[in-house]
Amino acid sequence: MTNKKAYKGNVIYSKDKDTLIVYDNSYVIVQDGRIVDILKDLQPDFPNENVINYEGKLIIPGFCDMHVHAPQFLQMGIGMDKELLDWLDTYTYPNEAKFKNIEHANEVYSQFVNELLRHGTLHVNCFPSIHYEASSILFKLLENKGVYAFTGKLNMDQNSPDFYIEDTNKSIEDTEKFIIEHKKSKNVTASIVPRFAITCSEELLNGLGNVSLKYNAPVHSHMCEAVNEMKICKELFPNYKNGAEIFNQNNLLGKTPTIMAHCIFMDDDVLELMKNPNCMAVHCPDATSNVNAGGIMPVKKLLDLGINLAIGSDVGGGTSLSIPRMIATTIQHSKIRNMFDNQYEAVNLQEAFFMATRSGGRYFNKVGAFDKGYHFNALIIDDFNMYGDNYSSLERLERFCYSGDDRNIIKRYIDGNEIEIKI
Amino acid sequence: MTNKKAYKGNVIYSKDKDTLIVYDNSYVIVQDGRIVDILKDLQPDFPNENVINYEGKLIIPGFCDMHVHAPQFLQMGIGMDKELLDWLDTYTYPNEAKFKNIEHANEVYSQFVNELLRHGTLHVNCFPSIHYEASSILFKLLENKGVYAFTGKLNMDQNSPDFYIEDTNKSIEDTEKFIIEHKKSKNVTASIVPRFAITCSEELLNGLGNVSLKYNAPVHSHMCEAVNEMKICKELFPNYKNGAEIFNQNNLLGKTPTIMAHCIFMDDDVLELMKNPNCMAVHCPDATSNVNAGGIMPVKKLLDLGINLAIGSDVGGGTSLSIPRMIATTIQHSKIRNMFDNQYEAVNLQEAFFMATRSGGRYFNKVGAFDKGYHFNALIIDDFNMYGDNYSSLERLERFCYSGDDRNIIKRYIDGNEIEIKI
């Protein structure tokens, strides 16, 4: 008797940024939660009861949302015409401050994790609130569902409202405590999450950098996001050449896996720093801050430079947890950017899908693709309600990204286990 | 006993392009399918059984999709990286040609009309195929559901594939016959639908113009859509100053209600023609042709000039039948346009919602708003799955457009009658 499973369907995944591999009508062989092989035909003695038949459907890797604010889930789609700093003051800080209440955190984060999974996000890099207990709840909820995740406790000790600010030393101590207390998790890793340079003193950033080095903890923050944000950074940190150096010189950029959201306005010095294989820039095409504040990341330029790139929903600055929708938006917005500034080509489906799967998942352990040895973290896509027929698997993948939604995701697997969601 | 109904909820509609009117916790009084009043309190003798209670929910006008290709419904989300004319040849013409088969037409158009209604589109301007019988089926399906619509039979007699082209005289005769045969409908009006100047000879356009004048039939076509399309138009029609004059001089622009999709590249002469109150330009923010072919309509400029504007899904060049989603996309794309070409302001929610409701519906009879005497063509929006609370009705409307979908539309009314859809 084999303990292997065989998942039959039209299998698609990214080989590299330019190549989507398709195995039509084939079998993904999975043992102990990992991919052993992809076969056109099963061996004759393979037990029938171990074949899971998704014939005619697509089997694709689960998505990576590499920048999402868990507590902002409450305010998705609200205040979309507000400028970044005004939006933070009006909606975001009051909302995040509510997570001091543990019951509230438990209720909202339970919904949040369920919604992530519903949209096919199996790998996630979360932005939490400043609250230790709430952040711990989020960590455990992700862990319990098996989601591959980075998440931590947010830090902010300046330029923040009275009701939502920390003492510098307490913030550093709590962060270290959070990392020690949560370090043994299987798929979830505790990360360091300074909000952005504006709300963090140099002392705080320096302390967090030391914690990051001590525990090899990943770092997650925002950088080079909006024109006024960069202007204020320059005023607050006059001794640093640019926003990236503020992180870099405090051991928060590239010493450990470092994930920086937005990265729209980067000069050559910053691009050079971001080429470090420990760094990843996250494109959030739907983020209000991007759309409102005058910037669309020149994605193709960064891809060509070999900078690691992922896609993020940036909810609640973004309006949807759907990463396939963000794939389509990445492509569309790059085309519009290209109309007016055609020094870089537009992004194509291969590149955007790569960013949202294999590339986004690179700091987790072998996820986002179906190479041998990779975890079977997969989605089954049924496009039953999309009426045209006779389309190729790649055309159907494109259609799912542009015109599908969570209803087309009929199954989710992590480490070969089916993940149940609440409908 | 009154035969009036009272619909209780948070009522929102456009007064004009700059103003959304909100009546929170109020009653829309409806008699014989039309709005009589909107009241904060009911008269004491108003019968309880005639109150339909949607307390806490939003009551908004049904949407107008003023440019959608019914037969292209089959190819939504496919071939999104192709250039317009290549996309037509590869996907669109072969797909539309299938509507020669009446069973196919009946099946697909039934699904199409159901999907329109599912997404809250109660008023529609359809682009059909060249086939008389299929177009008649679409007309009747719309009529049977009570949808307010313009639809006709498509015309194309040149620069079209052998399997999908008409004889010039037959095309004109069939169009006249179609209008005569379908003229008695209550909510649906037969229209003249030349595909675009490229596929229509001068003789055909001239003949269609005469039919339009004779029967006062509305006209629906594409214009000033893409750079290469305009270049070919100029080569094919060297005696006409621009694409609009080709229609204008053949009595197909502004003599009767005229709805022109795209209208991206309009010089001052064309803008002058489009100021005619009989003309409407339709912005299709998600259309491949727009996003791929180098143009985003300068919406704010056209609004400020007083040109009638609507929103269209442009399915299958567009990727979704959701007009609320197109409202959000209109705003976002105008912001991105504005980053690179800031001579015009970005579009706001008030303006985009106006385009998608009151303005889009102006050629139908009193639809798209809740003035006294207007038809009660309305949607009930339940944002149960959108977690934040304490938001104003306008914030919730914004959130529905950005982050909601058809599942948030729990009821649809046309002329005061609830419309059932297949789930």
PDB file of N, CA and C in Angstrom, chain A residues 73-81 91 95 111 115 118 286 290-292 294-296 319 325 331-333 335-337 339-340 348-349 387-389 391 395 398-399 402-403 405-407, chain B residues 73-81 91 95 98 111 115 118 286 290-292 294-296 319 325 331-333 335-337 339-340 348-349 387-388 391 395 398-399 402-403 405-407:
ATOM      1  N   PHE A  73      -8.613  45.107   8.037  1.00  0.00           N
ATOM      2  CA  PHE A  73      -9.664  44.323   7.415  1.00  0.00           C
ATOM      3  C   PHE A  73     -11.044  44.956   7.655  1.00  0.00           C
ATOM      4  N   LEU A  74     -11.183  45.623   8.815  1.00  0.00           N
ATOM      5  CA  LEU A  74     -12.453  46.249   9.189  1.00  0.00           C
ATOM      6  C   LEU A  74     -12.823  47.457   8.342  1.00  0.00           C
ATOM      7  N   GLN A  75     -11.854  48.045   7.664  1.00  0.00           N
ATOM      8  CA  GLN A  75     -12.099  49.326   7.028  1.00  0.00           C
ATOM      9  C   GLN A  75     -11.873  49.277   5.518  1.00  0.00           C
ATOM     10  N   MET A  76     -11.887  48.060   4.990  1.00  0.00           N
ATOM     11  CA  MET A  76     -11.677  47.860   3.558  1.00  0.00           C
ATOM     12  C   MET A  76     -12.687  48.667   2.736  1.00  0.00           C
ATOM     13  N   GLY A  77     -12.190  49.399   1.757  1.00  0.00           N
ATOM     14  CA  GLY A  77     -13.084  50.114   0.836  1.00  0.00           C
ATOM     15  C   GLY A  77     -13.641  51.422   1.370  1.00  0.00           C
ATOM     16  N   ILE A  78     -13.126  51.874   2.508  1.00  0.00           N
ATOM     17  CA  ILE A  78     -13.631  53.107   3.132  1.00  0.00           C
ATOM     18  C   ILE A  78     -12.576  54.209   3.013  1.00  0.00           C
ATOM     19  N   GLY A  79     -13.010  55.425   2.676  1.00  0.00           N
ATOM     20  CA  GLY A  79     -12.096  56.581   2.674  1.00  0.00           C
ATOM     21  C   GLY A  79     -11.066  56.538   1.563  1.00  0.00           C
ATOM     22  N   MET A  80     -11.475  56.016   0.424  1.00  0.00           N
ATOM     23  CA  MET A  80     -10.521  55.769  -0.655  1.00  0.00           C
ATOM     24  C   MET A  80      -9.992  57.044  -1.322  1.00  0.00           C
ATOM     25  N   ASP A  81     -10.657  58.164  -1.075  1.00  0.00           N
ATOM     26  CA  ASP A  81     -10.172  59.411  -1.683  1.00  0.00           C
ATOM     27  C   ASP A  81      -9.263  60.209  -0.745  1.00  0.00           C
ATOM     28  N   TYR A  91      -9.243  57.075   9.830  1.00  0.00           N
ATOM     29  CA  TYR A  91      -9.814  55.735   9.903  1.00  0.00           C
ATOM     30  C   TYR A  91      -8.905  54.716  10.597  1.00  0.00           C
ATOM     31  N   ASN A  95      -9.216  52.566  14.267  1.00  0.00           N
ATOM     32  CA  ASN A  95      -9.589  51.172  14.050  1.00  0.00           C
ATOM     33  C   ASN A  95      -8.594  50.221  14.694  1.00  0.00           C
ATOM     34  N   GLN A 111     -12.171  36.046  11.539  1.00  0.00           N
ATOM     35  CA  GLN A 111     -12.788  36.327  10.246  1.00  0.00           C
ATOM     36  C   GLN A 111     -11.712  36.598   9.188  1.00  0.00           C
ATOM     37  N   GLU A 115     -11.141  34.662   5.736  1.00  0.00           N
ATOM     38  CA  GLU A 115     -11.272  35.369   4.453  1.00  0.00           C
ATOM     39  C   GLU A 115     -10.017  35.217   3.593  1.00  0.00           C
ATOM     40  N   ARG A 118     -10.276  31.854   2.124  1.00  0.00           N
ATOM     41  CA  ARG A 118     -11.364  31.842   1.153  1.00  0.00           C
ATOM     42  C   ARG A 118     -10.877  32.357  -0.209  1.00  0.00           C
ATOM     43  N   ASP A 286      -3.365  47.973  -5.787  1.00  0.00           N
ATOM     44  CA  ASP A 286      -4.689  48.516  -5.464  1.00  0.00           C
ATOM     45  C   ASP A 286      -4.637  49.459  -4.267  1.00  0.00           C
ATOM     46  N   ASN A 290      -0.834  54.207  -3.067  1.00  0.00           N
ATOM     47  CA  ASN A 290      -0.209  54.185  -4.385  1.00  0.00           C
ATOM     48  C   ASN A 290      -1.055  54.964  -5.376  1.00  0.00           C
ATOM     49  N   VAL A 291      -2.328  54.613  -5.458  1.00  0.00           N
ATOM     50  CA  VAL A 291      -3.202  55.206  -6.473  1.00  0.00           C
ATOM     51  C   VAL A 291      -3.432  56.692  -6.185  1.00  0.00           C
ATOM     52  N   ASN A 292      -3.535  57.048  -4.896  1.00  0.00           N
ATOM     53  CA  ASN A 292      -3.802  58.457  -4.556  1.00  0.00           C
ATOM     54  C   ASN A 292      -2.552  59.318  -4.508  1.00  0.00           C
ATOM     55  N   GLY A 294       0.296  59.338  -6.116  1.00  0.00           N
ATOM     56  CA  GLY A 294       1.140  59.679  -7.242  1.00  0.00           C
ATOM     57  C   GLY A 294       2.147  58.647  -7.651  1.00  0.00           C
ATOM     58  N   GLY A 295       1.927  57.366  -7.326  1.00  0.00           N
ATOM     59  CA  GLY A 295       2.940  56.414  -7.727  1.00  0.00           C
ATOM     60  C   GLY A 295       2.442  55.034  -8.102  1.00  0.00           C
ATOM     61  N   ILE A 296       3.002  54.470  -9.154  1.00  0.00           N
ATOM     62  CA  ILE A 296       2.828  53.065  -9.492  1.00  0.00           C
ATOM     63  C   ILE A 296       4.243  52.514  -9.606  1.00  0.00           C
ATOM     64  N   THR A 319      -8.414  47.276  -1.477  1.00  0.00           N
ATOM     65  CA  THR A 319      -9.861  47.088  -1.341  1.00  0.00           C
ATOM     66  C   THR A 319     -10.301  45.634  -1.454  1.00  0.00           C
ATOM     67  N   ARG A 325      -7.031  38.881  -8.250  1.00  0.00           N
ATOM     68  CA  ARG A 325      -7.484  40.199  -8.736  1.00  0.00           C
ATOM     69  C   ARG A 325      -6.311  41.186  -8.760  1.00  0.00           C
ATOM     70  N   ILE A 331      -1.143  44.035 -13.819  1.00  0.00           N
ATOM     71  CA  ILE A 331      -0.957  44.097 -15.280  1.00  0.00           C
ATOM     72  C   ILE A 331      -1.603  45.363 -15.834  1.00  0.00           C
ATOM     73  N   GLN A 332      -2.858  45.613 -15.448  1.00  0.00           N
ATOM     74  CA  GLN A 332      -3.578  46.773 -15.985  1.00  0.00           C
ATOM     75  C   GLN A 332      -2.886  48.085 -15.607  1.00  0.00           C
ATOM     76  N   HIS A 333      -2.510  48.211 -14.331  1.00  0.00           N
ATOM     77  CA  HIS A 333      -1.905  49.475 -13.913  1.00  0.00           C
ATOM     78  C   HIS A 333      -0.531  49.666 -14.565  1.00  0.00           C
ATOM     79  N   LYS A 335       0.158  48.751 -17.529  1.00  0.00           N
ATOM     80  CA  LYS A 335      -0.145  49.208 -18.900  1.00  0.00           C
ATOM     81  C   LYS A 335      -0.488  50.692 -18.918  1.00  0.00           C
ATOM     82  N   ILE A 336      -1.246  51.121 -17.915  1.00  0.00           N
ATOM     83  CA  ILE A 336      -1.615  52.539 -17.879  1.00  0.00           C
ATOM     84  C   ILE A 336      -0.369  53.381 -17.600  1.00  0.00           C
ATOM     85  N   ARG A 337       0.481  52.907 -16.688  1.00  0.00           N
ATOM     86  CA  ARG A 337       1.738  53.603 -16.429  1.00  0.00           C
ATOM     87  C   ARG A 337       2.540  53.730 -17.718  1.00  0.00           C
ATOM     88  N   MET A 339       1.517  53.848 -20.736  1.00  0.00           N
ATOM     89  CA  MET A 339       0.965  54.807 -21.703  1.00  0.00           C
ATOM     90  C   MET A 339       1.650  56.157 -21.600  1.00  0.00           C
ATOM     91  N   PHE A 340       1.921  56.515 -20.330  1.00  0.00           N
ATOM     92  CA  PHE A 340       2.385  57.870 -20.079  1.00  0.00           C
ATOM     93  C   PHE A 340       3.902  57.926 -19.859  1.00  0.00           C
ATOM     94  N   ASN A 348       3.428  41.241 -17.721  1.00  0.00           N
ATOM     95  CA  ASN A 348       2.530  40.240 -18.313  1.00  0.00           C
ATOM     96  C   ASN A 348       2.064  39.220 -17.270  1.00  0.00           C
ATOM     97  N   LEU A 349       1.177  38.327 -17.703  1.00  0.00           N
ATOM     98  CA  LEU A 349       0.578  37.357 -16.774  1.00  0.00           C
ATOM     99  C   LEU A 349       1.648  36.473 -16.129  1.00  0.00           C
ATOM    100  N   TYR A 387     -18.388  31.008 -19.073  1.00  0.00           N
ATOM    101  CA  TYR A 387     -19.129  30.179 -20.010  1.00  0.00           C
ATOM    102  C   TYR A 387     -18.388  29.655 -21.225  1.00  0.00           C
ATOM    103  N   GLY A 388     -17.349  30.366 -21.676  1.00  0.00           N
ATOM    104  CA  GLY A 388     -16.676  29.923 -22.890  1.00  0.00           C
ATOM    105  C   GLY A 388     -15.980  28.594 -22.697  1.00  0.00           C
ATOM    106  N   ASP A 389     -15.880  27.822 -23.762  1.00  0.00           N
ATOM    107  CA  ASP A 389     -15.193  26.554 -23.642  1.00  0.00           C
ATOM    108  C   ASP A 389     -14.027  26.544 -24.622  1.00  0.00           C
ATOM    109  N   TYR A 391     -10.985  26.714 -24.226  1.00  0.00           N
ATOM    110  CA  TYR A 391      -9.839  27.568 -23.957  1.00  0.00           C
ATOM    111  C   TYR A 391      -8.717  26.733 -23.343  1.00  0.00           C
ATOM    112  N   GLU A 395      -5.185  30.236 -20.809  1.00  0.00           N
ATOM    113  CA  GLU A 395      -6.264  31.208 -21.012  1.00  0.00           C
ATOM    114  C   GLU A 395      -7.242  31.167 -19.840  1.00  0.00           C
ATOM    115  N   GLU A 398      -5.740  32.989 -16.910  1.00  0.00           N
ATOM    116  CA  GLU A 398      -5.883  34.429 -17.129  1.00  0.00           C
ATOM    117  C   GLU A 398      -7.319  34.870 -16.792  1.00  0.00           C
ATOM    118  N   ARG A 399      -8.281  34.125 -17.297  1.00  0.00           N
ATOM    119  CA  ARG A 399      -9.685  34.456 -17.062  1.00  0.00           C
ATOM    120  C   ARG A 399     -10.040  34.417 -15.581  1.00  0.00           C
ATOM    121  N   TYR A 402      -8.686  37.621 -14.001  1.00  0.00           N
ATOM    122  CA  TYR A 402      -9.412  38.829 -14.388  1.00  0.00           C
ATOM    123  C   TYR A 402     -10.878  38.800 -13.971  1.00  0.00           C
ATOM    124  N   SER A 403     -11.529  37.670 -14.138  1.00  0.00           N
ATOM    125  CA  SER A 403     -12.999  37.652 -14.045  1.00  0.00           C
ATOM    126  C   SER A 403     -13.534  36.709 -12.980  1.00  0.00           C
ATOM    127  N   ASP A 405     -13.580  34.830  -8.985  1.00  0.00           N
ATOM    128  CA  ASP A 405     -13.490  35.262  -7.591  1.00  0.00           C
ATOM    129  C   ASP A 405     -13.386  34.043  -6.691  1.00  0.00           C
ATOM    130  N   ASP A 406     -13.537  34.250  -5.390  1.00  0.00           N
ATOM    131  CA  ASP A 406     -13.346  33.159  -4.440  1.00  0.00           C
ATOM    132  C   ASP A 406     -14.274  31.978  -4.681  1.00  0.00           C
ATOM    133  N   ARG A 407     -15.411  32.208  -5.359  1.00  0.00           N
ATOM    134  CA  ARG A 407     -16.336  31.104  -5.619  1.00  0.00           C
ATOM    135  C   ARG A 407     -15.750  30.078  -6.578  1.00  0.00           C
TER     136      ARG A 407
ATOM    137  N   PHE B  73     -19.868  37.830 -23.908  1.00  0.00           N
ATOM    138  CA  PHE B  73     -19.990  37.296 -22.569  1.00  0.00           C
ATOM    139  C   PHE B  73     -19.197  35.982 -22.432  1.00  0.00           C
ATOM    140  N   LEU B  74     -19.117  35.242 -23.551  1.00  0.00           N
ATOM    141  CA  LEU B  74     -18.434  33.949 -23.567  1.00  0.00           C
ATOM    142  C   LEU B  74     -16.926  34.048 -23.426  1.00  0.00           C
ATOM    143  N   GLN B  75     -16.362  35.193 -23.667  1.00  0.00           N
ATOM    144  CA  GLN B  75     -14.915  35.281 -23.764  1.00  0.00           C
ATOM    145  C   GLN B  75     -14.325  36.258 -22.764  1.00  0.00           C
ATOM    146  N   MET B  76     -15.110  36.579 -21.744  1.00  0.00           N
ATOM    147  CA  MET B  76     -14.686  37.507 -20.711  1.00  0.00           C
ATOM    148  C   MET B  76     -13.369  37.049 -20.070  1.00  0.00           C
ATOM    149  N   GLY B  77     -12.414  37.962 -19.967  1.00  0.00           N
ATOM    150  CA  GLY B  77     -11.163  37.650 -19.273  1.00  0.00           C
ATOM    151  C   GLY B  77     -10.152  36.865 -20.090  1.00  0.00           C
ATOM    152  N   ILE B  78     -10.423  36.694 -21.378  1.00  0.00           N
ATOM    153  CA  ILE B  78      -9.524  35.901 -22.240  1.00  0.00           C
ATOM    154  C   ILE B  78      -8.791  36.839 -23.220  1.00  0.00           C
ATOM    155  N   GLY B  79      -7.508  36.617 -23.399  1.00  0.00           N
ATOM    156  CA  GLY B  79      -6.739  37.357 -24.413  1.00  0.00           C
ATOM    157  C   GLY B  79      -6.526  38.815 -24.062  1.00  0.00           C
ATOM    158  N   MET B  80      -6.354  39.085 -22.782  1.00  0.00           N
ATOM    159  CA  MET B  80      -6.318  40.477 -22.307  1.00  0.00           C
ATOM    160  C   MET B  80      -5.051  41.225 -22.737  1.00  0.00           C
ATOM    161  N   ASP B  81      -4.032  40.493 -23.196  1.00  0.00           N
ATOM    162  CA  ASP B  81      -2.809  41.189 -23.631  1.00  0.00           C
ATOM    163  C   ASP B  81      -2.790  41.455 -25.133  1.00  0.00           C
ATOM    164  N   TYR B  91     -10.305  36.064 -31.138  1.00  0.00           N
ATOM    165  CA  TYR B  91     -11.346  35.570 -30.231  1.00  0.00           C
ATOM    166  C   TYR B  91     -12.756  36.011 -30.621  1.00  0.00           C
ATOM    167  N   ASN B  95     -16.185  33.897 -31.998  1.00  0.00           N
ATOM    168  CA  ASN B  95     -17.188  33.734 -30.948  1.00  0.00           C
ATOM    169  C   ASN B  95     -18.543  34.285 -31.369  1.00  0.00           C
ATOM    170  N   LYS B  98     -20.750  32.302 -33.785  1.00  0.00           N
ATOM    171  CA  LYS B  98     -21.514  31.142 -33.266  1.00  0.00           C
ATOM    172  C   LYS B  98     -22.994  31.453 -33.045  1.00  0.00           C
ATOM    173  N   GLN B 111     -28.323  33.274 -20.083  1.00  0.00           N
ATOM    174  CA  GLN B 111     -27.321  33.418 -19.012  1.00  0.00           C
ATOM    175  C   GLN B 111     -26.869  34.870 -18.879  1.00  0.00           C
ATOM    176  N   GLU B 115     -27.087  37.206 -15.645  1.00  0.00           N
ATOM    177  CA  GLU B 115     -25.863  37.743 -15.031  1.00  0.00           C
ATOM    178  C   GLU B 115     -25.917  39.265 -14.900  1.00  0.00           C
ATOM    179  N   ARG B 118     -28.032  39.903 -11.972  1.00  0.00           N
ATOM    180  CA  ARG B 118     -27.317  39.479 -10.770  1.00  0.00           C
ATOM    181  C   ARG B 118     -26.388  40.585 -10.284  1.00  0.00           C
ATOM    182  N   ASP B 286     -12.405  49.461 -17.818  1.00  0.00           N
ATOM    183  CA  ASP B 286     -11.755  48.156 -17.725  1.00  0.00           C
ATOM    184  C   ASP B 286     -11.508  47.539 -19.104  1.00  0.00           C
ATOM    185  N   ASN B 290      -8.968  50.020 -24.174  1.00  0.00           N
ATOM    186  CA  ASN B 290      -8.541  51.240 -23.504  1.00  0.00           C
ATOM    187  C   ASN B 290      -7.206  51.029 -22.804  1.00  0.00           C
ATOM    188  N   VAL B 291      -7.164  49.985 -21.985  1.00  0.00           N
ATOM    189  CA  VAL B 291      -5.970  49.747 -21.174  1.00  0.00           C
ATOM    190  C   VAL B 291      -4.767  49.366 -22.047  1.00  0.00           C
ATOM    191  N   ASN B 292      -5.025  48.580 -23.116  1.00  0.00           N
ATOM    192  CA  ASN B 292      -3.909  48.140 -23.974  1.00  0.00           C
ATOM    193  C   ASN B 292      -3.522  49.157 -25.034  1.00  0.00           C
ATOM    194  N   GLY B 294      -3.497  52.429 -25.194  1.00  0.00           N
ATOM    195  CA  GLY B 294      -2.885  53.728 -24.944  1.00  0.00           C
ATOM    196  C   GLY B 294      -3.836  54.826 -24.557  1.00  0.00           C
ATOM    197  N   GLY B 295      -5.023  54.497 -24.017  1.00  0.00           N
ATOM    198  CA  GLY B 295      -5.885  55.610 -23.687  1.00  0.00           C
ATOM    199  C   GLY B 295      -6.794  55.411 -22.490  1.00  0.00           C
ATOM    200  N   ILE B 296      -6.911  56.455 -21.696  1.00  0.00           N
ATOM    201  CA  ILE B 296      -7.913  56.524 -20.629  1.00  0.00           C
ATOM    202  C   ILE B 296      -8.691  57.806 -20.912  1.00  0.00           C
ATOM    203  N   THR B 319     -13.702  42.945 -18.256  1.00  0.00           N
ATOM    204  CA  THR B 319     -13.564  41.639 -17.606  1.00  0.00           C
ATOM    205  C   THR B 319     -14.634  41.355 -16.555  1.00  0.00           C
ATOM    206  N   ARG B 325     -18.123  47.876  -9.630  1.00  0.00           N
ATOM    207  CA  ARG B 325     -16.673  47.696  -9.756  1.00  0.00           C
ATOM    208  C   ARG B 325     -16.104  48.679 -10.786  1.00  0.00           C
ATOM    209  N   ILE B 331     -12.647  55.657 -10.984  1.00  0.00           N
ATOM    210  CA  ILE B 331     -11.966  56.569 -10.060  1.00  0.00           C
ATOM    211  C   ILE B 331     -10.471  56.268 -10.024  1.00  0.00           C
ATOM    212  N   GLN B 332     -10.131  54.996  -9.850  1.00  0.00           N
ATOM    213  CA  GLN B 332      -8.712  54.626  -9.739  1.00  0.00           C
ATOM    214  C   GLN B 332      -7.928  54.978 -11.008  1.00  0.00           C
ATOM    215  N   HIS B 333      -8.500  54.634 -12.165  1.00  0.00           N
ATOM    216  CA  HIS B 333      -7.766  54.897 -13.412  1.00  0.00           C
ATOM    217  C   HIS B 333      -7.642  56.395 -13.673  1.00  0.00           C
ATOM    218  N   LYS B 335      -7.251  58.566 -11.376  1.00  0.00           N
ATOM    219  CA  LYS B 335      -6.159  59.006 -10.488  1.00  0.00           C
ATOM    220  C   LYS B 335      -4.799  58.680 -11.096  1.00  0.00           C
ATOM    221  N   ILE B 336      -4.695  57.505 -11.679  1.00  0.00           N
ATOM    222  CA  ILE B 336      -3.406  57.128 -12.278  1.00  0.00           C
ATOM    223  C   ILE B 336      -3.131  58.017 -13.493  1.00  0.00           C
ATOM    224  N   ARG B 337      -4.177  58.272 -14.282  1.00  0.00           N
ATOM    225  CA  ARG B 337      -4.023  59.188 -15.418  1.00  0.00           C
ATOM    226  C   ARG B 337      -3.532  60.543 -14.925  1.00  0.00           C
ATOM    227  N   MET B 339      -1.792  61.240 -12.343  1.00  0.00           N
ATOM    228  CA  MET B 339      -0.387  61.257 -11.893  1.00  0.00           C
ATOM    229  C   MET B 339       0.539  61.740 -12.987  1.00  0.00           C
ATOM    230  N   PHE B 340       0.197  61.307 -14.220  1.00  0.00           N
ATOM    231  CA  PHE B 340       1.126  61.527 -15.326  1.00  0.00           C
ATOM    232  C   PHE B 340       0.686  62.697 -16.200  1.00  0.00           C
ATOM    233  N   ASN B 348     -14.389  61.665  -8.807  1.00  0.00           N
ATOM    234  CA  ASN B 348     -14.740  61.233  -7.454  1.00  0.00           C
ATOM    235  C   ASN B 348     -15.979  60.329  -7.461  1.00  0.00           C
ATOM    236  N   LEU B 349     -16.310  59.824  -6.277  1.00  0.00           N
ATOM    237  CA  LEU B 349     -17.412  58.857  -6.177  1.00  0.00           C
ATOM    238  C   LEU B 349     -18.727  59.452  -6.675  1.00  0.00           C
ATOM    239  N   TYR B 387     -16.992  44.048   7.446  1.00  0.00           N
ATOM    240  CA  TYR B 387     -17.079  43.924   8.880  1.00  0.00           C
ATOM    241  C   TYR B 387     -17.174  45.207   9.689  1.00  0.00           C
ATOM    242  N   GLY B 388     -16.608  46.279   9.173  1.00  0.00           N
ATOM    243  CA  GLY B 388     -16.620  47.490   9.975  1.00  0.00           C
ATOM    244  C   GLY B 388     -18.027  48.021  10.184  1.00  0.00           C
ATOM    245  N   TYR B 391     -20.188  53.171  10.004  1.00  0.00           N
ATOM    246  CA  TYR B 391     -19.870  53.980   8.851  1.00  0.00           C
ATOM    247  C   TYR B 391     -21.148  54.645   8.327  1.00  0.00           C
ATOM    248  N   GLU B 395     -20.204  56.257   3.065  1.00  0.00           N
ATOM    249  CA  GLU B 395     -19.007  55.411   3.203  1.00  0.00           C
ATOM    250  C   GLU B 395     -19.342  53.965   2.831  1.00  0.00           C
ATOM    251  N   GLU B 398     -19.511  53.663  -0.920  1.00  0.00           N
ATOM    252  CA  GLU B 398     -18.141  53.609  -1.451  1.00  0.00           C
ATOM    253  C   GLU B 398     -17.558  52.206  -1.268  1.00  0.00           C
ATOM    254  N   ARG B 399     -17.740  51.663  -0.063  1.00  0.00           N
ATOM    255  CA  ARG B 399     -17.205  50.338   0.237  1.00  0.00           C
ATOM    256  C   ARG B 399     -17.824  49.262  -0.658  1.00  0.00           C
ATOM    257  N   TYR B 402     -16.143  49.494  -4.075  1.00  0.00           N
ATOM    258  CA  TYR B 402     -14.743  49.047  -4.106  1.00  0.00           C
ATOM    259  C   TYR B 402     -14.608  47.574  -3.716  1.00  0.00           C
ATOM    260  N   SER B 403     -15.329  47.151  -2.706  1.00  0.00           N
ATOM    261  CA  SER B 403     -15.015  45.851  -2.097  1.00  0.00           C
ATOM    262  C   SER B 403     -16.179  44.863  -2.130  1.00  0.00           C
ATOM    263  N   ASP B 405     -19.596  42.789  -4.006  1.00  0.00           N
ATOM    264  CA  ASP B 405     -19.886  42.129  -5.273  1.00  0.00           C
ATOM    265  C   ASP B 405     -21.364  41.773  -5.327  1.00  0.00           C
ATOM    266  N   ASP B 406     -21.742  40.972  -6.303  1.00  0.00           N
ATOM    267  CA  ASP B 406     -23.163  40.665  -6.523  1.00  0.00           C
ATOM    268  C   ASP B 406     -23.827  40.045  -5.296  1.00  0.00           C
ATOM    269  N   ARG B 407     -23.036  39.411  -4.426  1.00  0.00           N
ATOM    270  CA  ARG B 407     -23.631  38.786  -3.235  1.00  0.00           C
ATOM    271  C   ARG B 407     -24.201  39.812  -2.265  1.00  0.00           C
TER     272      ARG B 407
END
